Coordinates of C-alpha atoms and ligand atoms in Angstrom, one line a residue:
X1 CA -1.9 -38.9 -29.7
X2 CA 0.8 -41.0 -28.2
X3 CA -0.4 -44.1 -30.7
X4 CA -0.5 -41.7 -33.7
X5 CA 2.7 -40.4 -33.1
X6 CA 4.4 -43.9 -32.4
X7 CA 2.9 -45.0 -36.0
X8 CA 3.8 -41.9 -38.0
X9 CA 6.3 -39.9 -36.7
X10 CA 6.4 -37.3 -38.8
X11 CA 3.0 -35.9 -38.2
X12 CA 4.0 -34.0 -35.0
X13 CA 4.9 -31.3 -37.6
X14 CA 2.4 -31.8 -40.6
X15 CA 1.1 -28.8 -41.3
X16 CA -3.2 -28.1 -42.3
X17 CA -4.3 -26.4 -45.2
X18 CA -3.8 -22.8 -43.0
X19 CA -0.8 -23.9 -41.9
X20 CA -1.6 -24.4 -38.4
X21 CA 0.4 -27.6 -36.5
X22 CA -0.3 -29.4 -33.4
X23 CA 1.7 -27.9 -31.3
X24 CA 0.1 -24.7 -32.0
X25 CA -3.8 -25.7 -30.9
X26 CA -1.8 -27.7 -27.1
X27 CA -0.4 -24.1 -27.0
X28 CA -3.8 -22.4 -27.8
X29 CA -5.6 -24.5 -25.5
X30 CA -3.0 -24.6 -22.7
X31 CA -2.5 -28.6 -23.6
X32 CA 0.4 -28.9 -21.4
X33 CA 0.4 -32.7 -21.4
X34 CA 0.1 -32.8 -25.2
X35 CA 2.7 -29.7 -25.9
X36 CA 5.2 -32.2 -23.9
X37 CA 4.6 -35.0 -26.1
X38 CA 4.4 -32.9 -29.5
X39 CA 8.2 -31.2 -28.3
X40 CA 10.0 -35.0 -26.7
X41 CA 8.7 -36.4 -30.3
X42 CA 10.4 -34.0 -32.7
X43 CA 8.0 -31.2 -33.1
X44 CA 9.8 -27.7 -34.0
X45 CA 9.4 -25.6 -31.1
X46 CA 9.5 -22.1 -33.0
X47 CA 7.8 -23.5 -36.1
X48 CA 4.9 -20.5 -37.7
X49 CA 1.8 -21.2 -39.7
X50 CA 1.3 -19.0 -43.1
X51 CA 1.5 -15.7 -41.1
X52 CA 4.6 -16.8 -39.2
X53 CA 3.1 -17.0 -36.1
X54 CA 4.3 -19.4 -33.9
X55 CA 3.2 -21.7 -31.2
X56 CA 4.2 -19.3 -28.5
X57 CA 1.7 -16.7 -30.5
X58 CA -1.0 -19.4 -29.9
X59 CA -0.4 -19.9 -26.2
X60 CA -0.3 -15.6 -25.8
X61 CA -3.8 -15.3 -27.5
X62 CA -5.6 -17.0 -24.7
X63 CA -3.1 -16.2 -22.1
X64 CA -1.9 -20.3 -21.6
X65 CA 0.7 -19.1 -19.4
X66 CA 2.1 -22.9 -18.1
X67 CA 2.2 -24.1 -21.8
X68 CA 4.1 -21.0 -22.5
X69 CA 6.2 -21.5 -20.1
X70 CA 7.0 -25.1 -21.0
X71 CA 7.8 -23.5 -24.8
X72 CA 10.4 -21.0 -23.8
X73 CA 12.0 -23.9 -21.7
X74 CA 12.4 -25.8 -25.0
X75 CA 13.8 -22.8 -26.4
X76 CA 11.0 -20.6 -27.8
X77 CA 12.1 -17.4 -29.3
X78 CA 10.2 -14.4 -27.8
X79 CA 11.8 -12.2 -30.5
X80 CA 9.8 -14.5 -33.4
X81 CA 7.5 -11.7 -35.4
X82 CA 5.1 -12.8 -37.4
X83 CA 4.3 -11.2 -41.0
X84 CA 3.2 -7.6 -39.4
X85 CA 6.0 -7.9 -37.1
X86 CA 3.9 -9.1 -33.8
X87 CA 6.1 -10.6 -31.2
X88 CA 4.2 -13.1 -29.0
X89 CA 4.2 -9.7 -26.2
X90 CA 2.7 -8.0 -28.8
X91 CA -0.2 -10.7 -28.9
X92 CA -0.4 -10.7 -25.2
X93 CA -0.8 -6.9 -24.8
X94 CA -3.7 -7.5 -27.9
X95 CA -5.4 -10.0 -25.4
X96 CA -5.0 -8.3 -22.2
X97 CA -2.9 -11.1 -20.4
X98 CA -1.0 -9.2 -18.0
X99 CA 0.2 -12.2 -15.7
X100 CA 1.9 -13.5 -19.3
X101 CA 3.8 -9.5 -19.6
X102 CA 4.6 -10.0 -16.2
X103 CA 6.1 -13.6 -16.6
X104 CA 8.0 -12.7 -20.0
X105 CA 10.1 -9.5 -18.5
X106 CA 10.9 -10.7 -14.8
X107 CA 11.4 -14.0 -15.8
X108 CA 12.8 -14.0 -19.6
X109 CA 13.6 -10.2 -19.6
X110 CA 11.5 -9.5 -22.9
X111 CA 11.9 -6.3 -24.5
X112 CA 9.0 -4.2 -23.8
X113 CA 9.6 -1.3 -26.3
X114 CA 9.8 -4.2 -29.5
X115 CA 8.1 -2.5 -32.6
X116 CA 5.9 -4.2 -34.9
X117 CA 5.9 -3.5 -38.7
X118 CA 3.4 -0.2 -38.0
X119 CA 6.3 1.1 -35.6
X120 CA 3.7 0.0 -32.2
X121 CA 4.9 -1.6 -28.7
X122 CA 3.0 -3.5 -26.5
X123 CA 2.2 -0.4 -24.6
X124 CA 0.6 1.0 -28.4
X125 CA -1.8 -2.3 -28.9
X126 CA -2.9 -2.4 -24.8
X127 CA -3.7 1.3 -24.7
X128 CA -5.5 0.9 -28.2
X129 CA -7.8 -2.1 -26.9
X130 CA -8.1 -0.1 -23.8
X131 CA -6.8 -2.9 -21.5
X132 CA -5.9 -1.1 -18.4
X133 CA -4.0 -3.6 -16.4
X134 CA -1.2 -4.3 -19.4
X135 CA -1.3 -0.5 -19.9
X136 CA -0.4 -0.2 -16.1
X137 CA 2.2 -3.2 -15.6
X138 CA 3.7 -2.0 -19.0
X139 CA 4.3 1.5 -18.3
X140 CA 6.0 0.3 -14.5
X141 CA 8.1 -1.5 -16.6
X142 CA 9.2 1.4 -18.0
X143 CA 7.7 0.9 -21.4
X144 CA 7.8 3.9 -23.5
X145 CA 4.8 6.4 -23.2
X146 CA 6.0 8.9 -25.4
X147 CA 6.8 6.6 -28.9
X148 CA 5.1 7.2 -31.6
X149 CA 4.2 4.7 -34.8
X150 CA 4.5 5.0 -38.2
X151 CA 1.5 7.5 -38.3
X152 CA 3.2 9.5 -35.3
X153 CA 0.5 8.0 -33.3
X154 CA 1.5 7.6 -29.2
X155 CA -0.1 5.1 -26.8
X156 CA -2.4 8.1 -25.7
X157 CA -3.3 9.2 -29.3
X158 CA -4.9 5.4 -29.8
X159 CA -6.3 4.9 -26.5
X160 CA -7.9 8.2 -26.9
X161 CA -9.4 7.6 -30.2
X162 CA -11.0 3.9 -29.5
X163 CA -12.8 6.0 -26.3
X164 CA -11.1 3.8 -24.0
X165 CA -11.3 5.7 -20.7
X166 CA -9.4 3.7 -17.7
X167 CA -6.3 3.5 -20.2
X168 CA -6.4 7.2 -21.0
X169 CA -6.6 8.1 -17.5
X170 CA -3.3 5.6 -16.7
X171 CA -1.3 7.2 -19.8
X172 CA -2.1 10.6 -18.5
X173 CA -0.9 10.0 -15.1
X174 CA 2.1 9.1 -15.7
X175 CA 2.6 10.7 -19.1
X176 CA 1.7 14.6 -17.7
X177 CA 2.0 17.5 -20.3
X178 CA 3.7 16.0 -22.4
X179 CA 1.8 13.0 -24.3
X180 CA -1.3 15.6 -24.0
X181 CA 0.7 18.0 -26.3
X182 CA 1.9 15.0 -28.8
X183 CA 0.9 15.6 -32.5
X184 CA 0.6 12.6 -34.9
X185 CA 1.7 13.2 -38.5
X186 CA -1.7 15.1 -39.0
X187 CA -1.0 17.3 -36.4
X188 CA -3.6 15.8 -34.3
X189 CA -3.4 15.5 -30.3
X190 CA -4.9 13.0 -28.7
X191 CA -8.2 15.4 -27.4
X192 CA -8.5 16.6 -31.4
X193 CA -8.6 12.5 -32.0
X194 CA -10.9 12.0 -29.1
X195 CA -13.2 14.5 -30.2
X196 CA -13.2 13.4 -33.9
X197 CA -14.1 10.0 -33.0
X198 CA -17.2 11.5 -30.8
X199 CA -15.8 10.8 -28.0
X200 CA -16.8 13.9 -26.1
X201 CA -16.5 13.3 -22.0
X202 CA -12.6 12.2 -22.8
X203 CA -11.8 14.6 -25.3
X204 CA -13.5 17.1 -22.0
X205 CA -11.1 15.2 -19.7
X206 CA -8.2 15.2 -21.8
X207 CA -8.9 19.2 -21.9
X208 CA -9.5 19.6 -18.6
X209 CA -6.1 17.9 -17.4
X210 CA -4.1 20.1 -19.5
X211 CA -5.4 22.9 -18.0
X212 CA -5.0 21.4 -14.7
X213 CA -1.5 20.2 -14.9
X214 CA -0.4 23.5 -16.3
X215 CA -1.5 25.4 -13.0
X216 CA -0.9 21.8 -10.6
X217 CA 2.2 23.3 -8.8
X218 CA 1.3 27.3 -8.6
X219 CA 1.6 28.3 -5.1
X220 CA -2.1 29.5 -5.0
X221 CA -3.4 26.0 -6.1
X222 CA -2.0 24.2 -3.7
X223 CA -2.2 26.6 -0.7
X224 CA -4.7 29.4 -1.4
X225 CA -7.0 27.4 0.6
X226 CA -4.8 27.0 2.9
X227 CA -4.2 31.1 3.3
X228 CA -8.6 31.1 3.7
X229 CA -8.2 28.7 6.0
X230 CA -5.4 31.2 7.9
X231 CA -7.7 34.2 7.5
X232 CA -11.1 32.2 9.2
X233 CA -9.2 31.4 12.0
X234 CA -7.6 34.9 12.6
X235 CA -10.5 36.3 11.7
X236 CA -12.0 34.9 14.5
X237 CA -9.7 35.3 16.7
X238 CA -9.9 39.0 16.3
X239 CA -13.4 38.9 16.2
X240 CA -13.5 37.2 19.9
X241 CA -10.9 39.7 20.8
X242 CA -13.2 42.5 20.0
X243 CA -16.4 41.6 19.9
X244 CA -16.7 39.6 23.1
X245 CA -13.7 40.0 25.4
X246 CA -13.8 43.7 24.8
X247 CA -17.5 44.2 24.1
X248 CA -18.6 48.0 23.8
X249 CA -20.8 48.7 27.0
X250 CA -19.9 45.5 28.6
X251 CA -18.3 45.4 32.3
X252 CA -15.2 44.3 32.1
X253 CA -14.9 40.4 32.2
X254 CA -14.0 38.6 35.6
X255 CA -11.2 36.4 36.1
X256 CA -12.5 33.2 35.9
X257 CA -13.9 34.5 32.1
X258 CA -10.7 36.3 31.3
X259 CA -8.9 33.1 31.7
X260 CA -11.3 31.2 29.6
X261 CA -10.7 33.8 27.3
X262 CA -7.1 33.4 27.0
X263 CA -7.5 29.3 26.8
X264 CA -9.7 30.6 23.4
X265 CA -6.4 32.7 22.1
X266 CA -3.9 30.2 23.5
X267 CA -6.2 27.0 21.7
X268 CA -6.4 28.4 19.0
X269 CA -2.9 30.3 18.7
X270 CA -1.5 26.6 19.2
X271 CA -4.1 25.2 16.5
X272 CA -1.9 27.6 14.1
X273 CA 0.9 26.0 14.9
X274 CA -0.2 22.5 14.0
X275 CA -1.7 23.5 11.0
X276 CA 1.5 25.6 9.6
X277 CA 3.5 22.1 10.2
X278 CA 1.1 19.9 8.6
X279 CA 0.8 22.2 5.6
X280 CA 4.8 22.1 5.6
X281 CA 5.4 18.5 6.5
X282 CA 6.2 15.7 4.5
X283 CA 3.0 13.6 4.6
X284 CA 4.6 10.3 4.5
X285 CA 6.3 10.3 0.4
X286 CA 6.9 6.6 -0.5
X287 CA 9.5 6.3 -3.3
X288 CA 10.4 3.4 -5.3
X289 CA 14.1 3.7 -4.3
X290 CA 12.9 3.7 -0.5
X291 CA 11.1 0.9 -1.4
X292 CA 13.8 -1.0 -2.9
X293 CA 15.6 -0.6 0.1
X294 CA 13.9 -1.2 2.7
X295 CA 12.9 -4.9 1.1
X296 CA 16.5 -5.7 0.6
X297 CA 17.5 -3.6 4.1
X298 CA 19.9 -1.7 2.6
X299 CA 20.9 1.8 1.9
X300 CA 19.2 2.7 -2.2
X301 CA 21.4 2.1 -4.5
X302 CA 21.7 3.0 -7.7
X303 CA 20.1 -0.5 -8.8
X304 CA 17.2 1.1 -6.7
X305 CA 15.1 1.8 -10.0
X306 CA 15.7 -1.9 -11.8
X307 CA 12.6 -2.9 -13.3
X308 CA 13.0 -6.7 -10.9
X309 CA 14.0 -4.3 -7.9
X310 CA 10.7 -2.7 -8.2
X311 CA 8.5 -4.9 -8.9
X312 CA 9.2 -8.2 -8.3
X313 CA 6.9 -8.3 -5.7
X314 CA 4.2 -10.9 -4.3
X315 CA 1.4 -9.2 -5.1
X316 CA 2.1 -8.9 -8.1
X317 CA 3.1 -12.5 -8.5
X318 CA -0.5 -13.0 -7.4
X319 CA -1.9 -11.0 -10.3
X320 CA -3.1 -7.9 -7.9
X321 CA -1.9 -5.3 -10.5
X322 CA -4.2 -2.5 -8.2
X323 CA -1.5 -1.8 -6.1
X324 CA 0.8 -0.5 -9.1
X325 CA 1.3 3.2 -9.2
X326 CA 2.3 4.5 -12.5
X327 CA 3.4 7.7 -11.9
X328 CA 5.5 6.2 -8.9
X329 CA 6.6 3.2 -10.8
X330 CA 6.2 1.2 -7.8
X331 CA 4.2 -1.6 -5.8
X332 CA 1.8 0.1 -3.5
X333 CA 2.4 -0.4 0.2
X334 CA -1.6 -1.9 1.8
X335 CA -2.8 2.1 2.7
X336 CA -0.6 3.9 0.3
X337 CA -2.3 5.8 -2.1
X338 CA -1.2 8.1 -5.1
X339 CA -2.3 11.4 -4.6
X340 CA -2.2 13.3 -7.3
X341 CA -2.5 16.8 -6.3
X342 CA 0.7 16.0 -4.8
X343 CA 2.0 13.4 -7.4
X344 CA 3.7 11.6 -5.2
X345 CA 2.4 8.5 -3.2
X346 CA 1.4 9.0 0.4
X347 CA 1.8 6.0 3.0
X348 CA -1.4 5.5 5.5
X349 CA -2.7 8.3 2.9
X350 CA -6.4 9.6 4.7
X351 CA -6.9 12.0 2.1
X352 CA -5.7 15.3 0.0
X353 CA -7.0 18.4 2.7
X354 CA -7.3 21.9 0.5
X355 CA -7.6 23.7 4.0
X356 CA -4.1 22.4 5.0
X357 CA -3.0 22.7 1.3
X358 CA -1.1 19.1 1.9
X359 CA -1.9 15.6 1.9
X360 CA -3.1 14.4 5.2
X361 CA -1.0 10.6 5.7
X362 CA 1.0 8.9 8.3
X363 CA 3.8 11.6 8.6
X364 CA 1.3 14.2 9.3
X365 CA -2.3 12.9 10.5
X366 CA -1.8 13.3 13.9
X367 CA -0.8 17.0 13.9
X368 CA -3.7 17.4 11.8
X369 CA -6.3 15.4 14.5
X370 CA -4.3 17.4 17.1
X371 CA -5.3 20.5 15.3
X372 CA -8.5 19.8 14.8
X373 CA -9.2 19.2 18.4
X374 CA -7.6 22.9 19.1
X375 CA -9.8 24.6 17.3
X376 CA -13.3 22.8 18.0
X377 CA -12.1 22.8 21.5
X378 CA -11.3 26.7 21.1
X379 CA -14.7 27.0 19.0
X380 CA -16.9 25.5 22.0
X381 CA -15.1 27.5 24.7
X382 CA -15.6 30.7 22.9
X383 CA -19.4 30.2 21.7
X384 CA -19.9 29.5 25.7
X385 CA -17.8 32.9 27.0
X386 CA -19.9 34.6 23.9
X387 CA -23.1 33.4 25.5
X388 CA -21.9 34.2 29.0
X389 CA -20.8 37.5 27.8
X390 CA -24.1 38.5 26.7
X391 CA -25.7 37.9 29.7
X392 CA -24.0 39.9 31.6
X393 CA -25.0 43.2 29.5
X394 CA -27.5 45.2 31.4
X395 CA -31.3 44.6 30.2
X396 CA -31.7 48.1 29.1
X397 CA -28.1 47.9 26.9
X398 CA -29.0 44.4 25.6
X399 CA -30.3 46.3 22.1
X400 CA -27.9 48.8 21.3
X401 CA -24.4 46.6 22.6
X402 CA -25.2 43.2 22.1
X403 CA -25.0 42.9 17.9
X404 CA -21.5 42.3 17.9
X405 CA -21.7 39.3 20.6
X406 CA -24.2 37.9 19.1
X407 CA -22.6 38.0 15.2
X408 CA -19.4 36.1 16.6
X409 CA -21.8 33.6 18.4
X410 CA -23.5 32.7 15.1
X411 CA -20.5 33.0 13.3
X412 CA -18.0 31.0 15.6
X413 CA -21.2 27.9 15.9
X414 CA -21.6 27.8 11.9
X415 CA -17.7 27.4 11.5
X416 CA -17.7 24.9 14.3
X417 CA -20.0 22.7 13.4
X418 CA -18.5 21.4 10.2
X419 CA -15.6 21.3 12.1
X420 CA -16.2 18.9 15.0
X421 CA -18.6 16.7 12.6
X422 CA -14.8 16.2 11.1
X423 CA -13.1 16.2 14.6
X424 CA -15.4 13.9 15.3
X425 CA -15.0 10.9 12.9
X426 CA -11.3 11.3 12.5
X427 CA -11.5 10.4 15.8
X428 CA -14.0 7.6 15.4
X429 CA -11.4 6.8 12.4
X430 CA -8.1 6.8 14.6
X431 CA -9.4 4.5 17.4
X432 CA -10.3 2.3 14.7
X433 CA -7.1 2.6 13.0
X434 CA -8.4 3.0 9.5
X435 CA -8.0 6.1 7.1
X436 CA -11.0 7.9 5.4
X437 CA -9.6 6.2 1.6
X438 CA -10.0 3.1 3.2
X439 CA -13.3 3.3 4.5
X440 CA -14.7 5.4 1.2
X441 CA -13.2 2.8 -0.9
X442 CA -12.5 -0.3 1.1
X443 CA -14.0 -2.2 -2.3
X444 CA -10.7 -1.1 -4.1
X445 CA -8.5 -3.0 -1.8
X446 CA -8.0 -6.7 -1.4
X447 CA -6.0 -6.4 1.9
X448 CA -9.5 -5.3 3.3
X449 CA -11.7 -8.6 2.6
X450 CA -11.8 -11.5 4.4
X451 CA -11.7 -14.4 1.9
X452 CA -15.6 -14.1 2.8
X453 CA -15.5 -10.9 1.0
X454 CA -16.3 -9.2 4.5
X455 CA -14.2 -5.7 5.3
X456 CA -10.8 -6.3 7.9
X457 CA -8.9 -4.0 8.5
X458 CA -5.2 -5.5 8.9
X459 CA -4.2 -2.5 10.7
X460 CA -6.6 -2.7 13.7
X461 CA -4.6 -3.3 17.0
X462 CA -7.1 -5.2 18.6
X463 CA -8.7 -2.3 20.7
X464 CA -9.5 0.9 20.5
X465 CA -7.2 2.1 23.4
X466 CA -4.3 0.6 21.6
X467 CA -5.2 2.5 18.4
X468 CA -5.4 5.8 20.0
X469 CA -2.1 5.4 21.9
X470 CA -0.6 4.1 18.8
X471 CA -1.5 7.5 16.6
X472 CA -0.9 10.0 19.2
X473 CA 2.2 8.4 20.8
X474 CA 3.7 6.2 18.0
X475 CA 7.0 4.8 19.3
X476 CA 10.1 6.4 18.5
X477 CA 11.6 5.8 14.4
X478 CA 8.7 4.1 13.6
X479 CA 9.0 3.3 10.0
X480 CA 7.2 4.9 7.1
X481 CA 6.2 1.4 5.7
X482 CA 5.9 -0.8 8.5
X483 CA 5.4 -4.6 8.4
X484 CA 1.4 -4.4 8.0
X485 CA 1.6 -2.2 5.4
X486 CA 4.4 -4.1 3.6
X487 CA 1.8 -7.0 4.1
X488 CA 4.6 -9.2 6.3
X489 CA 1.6 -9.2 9.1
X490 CA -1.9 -9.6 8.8
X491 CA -2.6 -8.5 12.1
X492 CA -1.1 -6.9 15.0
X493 CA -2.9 -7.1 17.9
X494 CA -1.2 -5.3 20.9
X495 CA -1.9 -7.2 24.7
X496 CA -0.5 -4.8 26.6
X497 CA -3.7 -2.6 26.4
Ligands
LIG1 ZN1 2.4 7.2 -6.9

């Protein structure tokens, strides 16, 4: 090239029949070397072929992020639109390069809501190929969900048509009610498109989450569970109360059973109290702003929801665009998960409990372990004063007084054993230090391999006595989003234990 150049210098711009240059294929093909030479020797950085699309086009079509890179520090204009009006984001969004979105608004502050000819962003052609990483980063960015094109079309609308599931599912989270009500010019929403294009389990899904959303935040939704829960545990209560410590044509109970008794009423009387502040608590809500600062250790400010505050972050640097939240808008602490019953994120979240009517997640997990092991503990001790109680009936009674007894027994051992099976491996869970997400989906999240591919868990303490003491006596202030889970430590083992 160097030799060709040298004895004809104007053919760094010559131009084939299409219209294509040289500096176009380097870009295409991520010729860094050759770009260089193409530029220092006269070539004309922003130059299009017969569409108008220029070099920097070329490089965003196969996602040549270094050549790009050497383009726009020659001076590449990332406003140049080709003949339908694509700007080179446009042609990364097309191709699914996130990295090169990424790289264009931290670090040359593109315009992410640019229009082509047809009136569609980035966020229009990503959802429409049904790329779900560029839908994601491009929606954190705050990339608008709710434009519409030419034909009154919304990213939703198009992603919905092509049947492109993951991107659906990403524009409805963080689009709620209102992109699922959008009408194009037709008057068509997304599920009518979704379902005239055949595709039936979205155009379901897309049903099913309007319904959903609509009744998300009614009282009974979240807690009516919650209120069962209530009435199962007073229920047996009462039924103890009657049926055992006061049992028709029973002596009346000796001390040493009375007391048990009242351990039953007092276990679970203080079971109740747990589970009214873990249905009230604040799980452990991470917010971008909180985020923000605790990264810069500062108080939030109102800079707290800047696009680089947010999301300049290492992980994403390093292309993990799973820890993303797009109804958050924020980089996911390692452990913190999005629950959407909630929709909010959860740090440490363990999972969403119906029966609590709350997210179970570092705020609130050990009250919830603490209440569990109330009531199983309350469970046993009243199955055993049950069993104790019948005996003491006199053989001839057995027949006509022992029904009651006997009707808590089974009761209060079916209701138990679901329980301590749960009791059971949150405990197994808490002196490993791991939540039941992580475990049920430890594929999903890199901070959990080994570069072997084999599960760590970065939050193990090194024993099993240090991650019980840990959960039930966590030292005082300790933060929502500490150093693990902010992924400044891979491991913390504790050697005092
Ligand atoms: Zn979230």
């Amino acid at each position: 090239m160097k030799r060709m150049v040298e004895e004809d210098p104007q053919c760094v711009n010559a131009r084939d029949g299409a219209g294509y240059r040289a500096l176009q294929w380097a870009a295409l093909n991520n010729r860094v070397a050759a770009a260089t030479l193409l530029l220092d020797s006269g070539s004309e950085v922003d130059a299009g072929d017969n569409e108008g699309q220029t070099a920097m086009h070329w490089a965003c079509v196969r996602g040549a992020l270094p050549c790009a890179e050497l383009l726009l520090r020659r001076g590449a204009n990332l406003n140049a639109a080709d003949s339908r009006g694509y700007v080179p984001l446009h042609v990364a969004a097309q191709y699914g390069h996130t990295g090169m979105i990424y790289h264009f608004k931290m670090r040359w502050n593109v315009d992410v809501d640019v229009t082509d000819l047809d009136g569609r962003t980035a966020l229009h052609w990503a959802s429409y190929k049904g790329f779900p990483d560029p839908v994601k980063l491009l929606i954190c960015m705050d990339a608008d969900i709710y434009r519409a094109d030419k034909e009154g079309c919304t990213p939703l609308h198009w992603s919905a048509m092509k049947g492109k599931s993951e991107a659906t599912h990403l524009l409805v989270q963080a689009g709620g009610s209102s992109v699922l009500t959008a009408v194009d010019v037709d008057g068509n929403t997304p599920e009518a498109l979704a379902t005239d294009k055949g595709h039936h389990s979205l155009a379901y899904f897309l049903h099913n989450q309007h319904k959903q959303l609509s009744t998300r935040d009614h009282f009974w939704t979240q807690k009516g569970m919650a209120v069962a829960c209530l009435s199962l545990i007073l229920g047996l209560m009462l039924g103890f109360t009657h049926y055992v410590m006061f049992a028709s044509g029973v002596a009346t109970m000796d001390v040493s059973l009375a007391f048990w008794s009242l351990v039953v009423l007092g276990s679970s009387s203080a079971g109740l109290y747990y589970m009214r502040r873990v249905s009230n608590a604040d799980p452990g809500f991470v917010t971008a702003a909180a985020l923000s600062s605790l990264r810069r250790g500062t108080r939030p400010s109102s800079a707290a929801n800047d696009v680089d505050d947010r999301l300049n972050h290492s992980e994403l640097w390093a292309g993990n665009w799973n820890q993303l939240c797009v109804s958050c808008k924020l980089v996911k602490p390692f452990g913190t998960k999005h629950c959407s019953m909630r929709d909010k994120c959860v740090a440490r979240f363990d999972h969403y409990c119906p029966w609590m009517g709350n997210t179970i997640g570092k705020r609130n997990h050990r009250d919830f372990v603490v209440f569990l092991i109330l009531e199983s503990f309350a469970m046993v001790v009243a199955f055993a004063v049950a069993v104790v109680r019948y005996g003491e009936e006199s053989p001839g009674e057995k027949y006509r007084n022992n029904t009651g007894i006997l009707m808590f027994a089974a009761f209060d051992a079916l209701t138990l054993l679901p329980v301590i099976m749960l009791t059971i491996s949150q405990l197994v869970q808490v002196a490993q230090n791991v939540t039941t997400n992580e475990l049920s989906n430890a594929h999903r999240y890199s901070y959990l391999k080994s570069s072997d591919g084999a599960f760590v868990n970065p939050f193990d303490r090194g024993s099993h006595l240090a991650n019980i003491r840990a959960f039930f006596f966590p030292s005082k202030n300790a933060p929502l989003i500490d150093d693990i889970a902010a992924g400044l430590t891979t491991v913390t083992v504790d050697r005092t234990v």
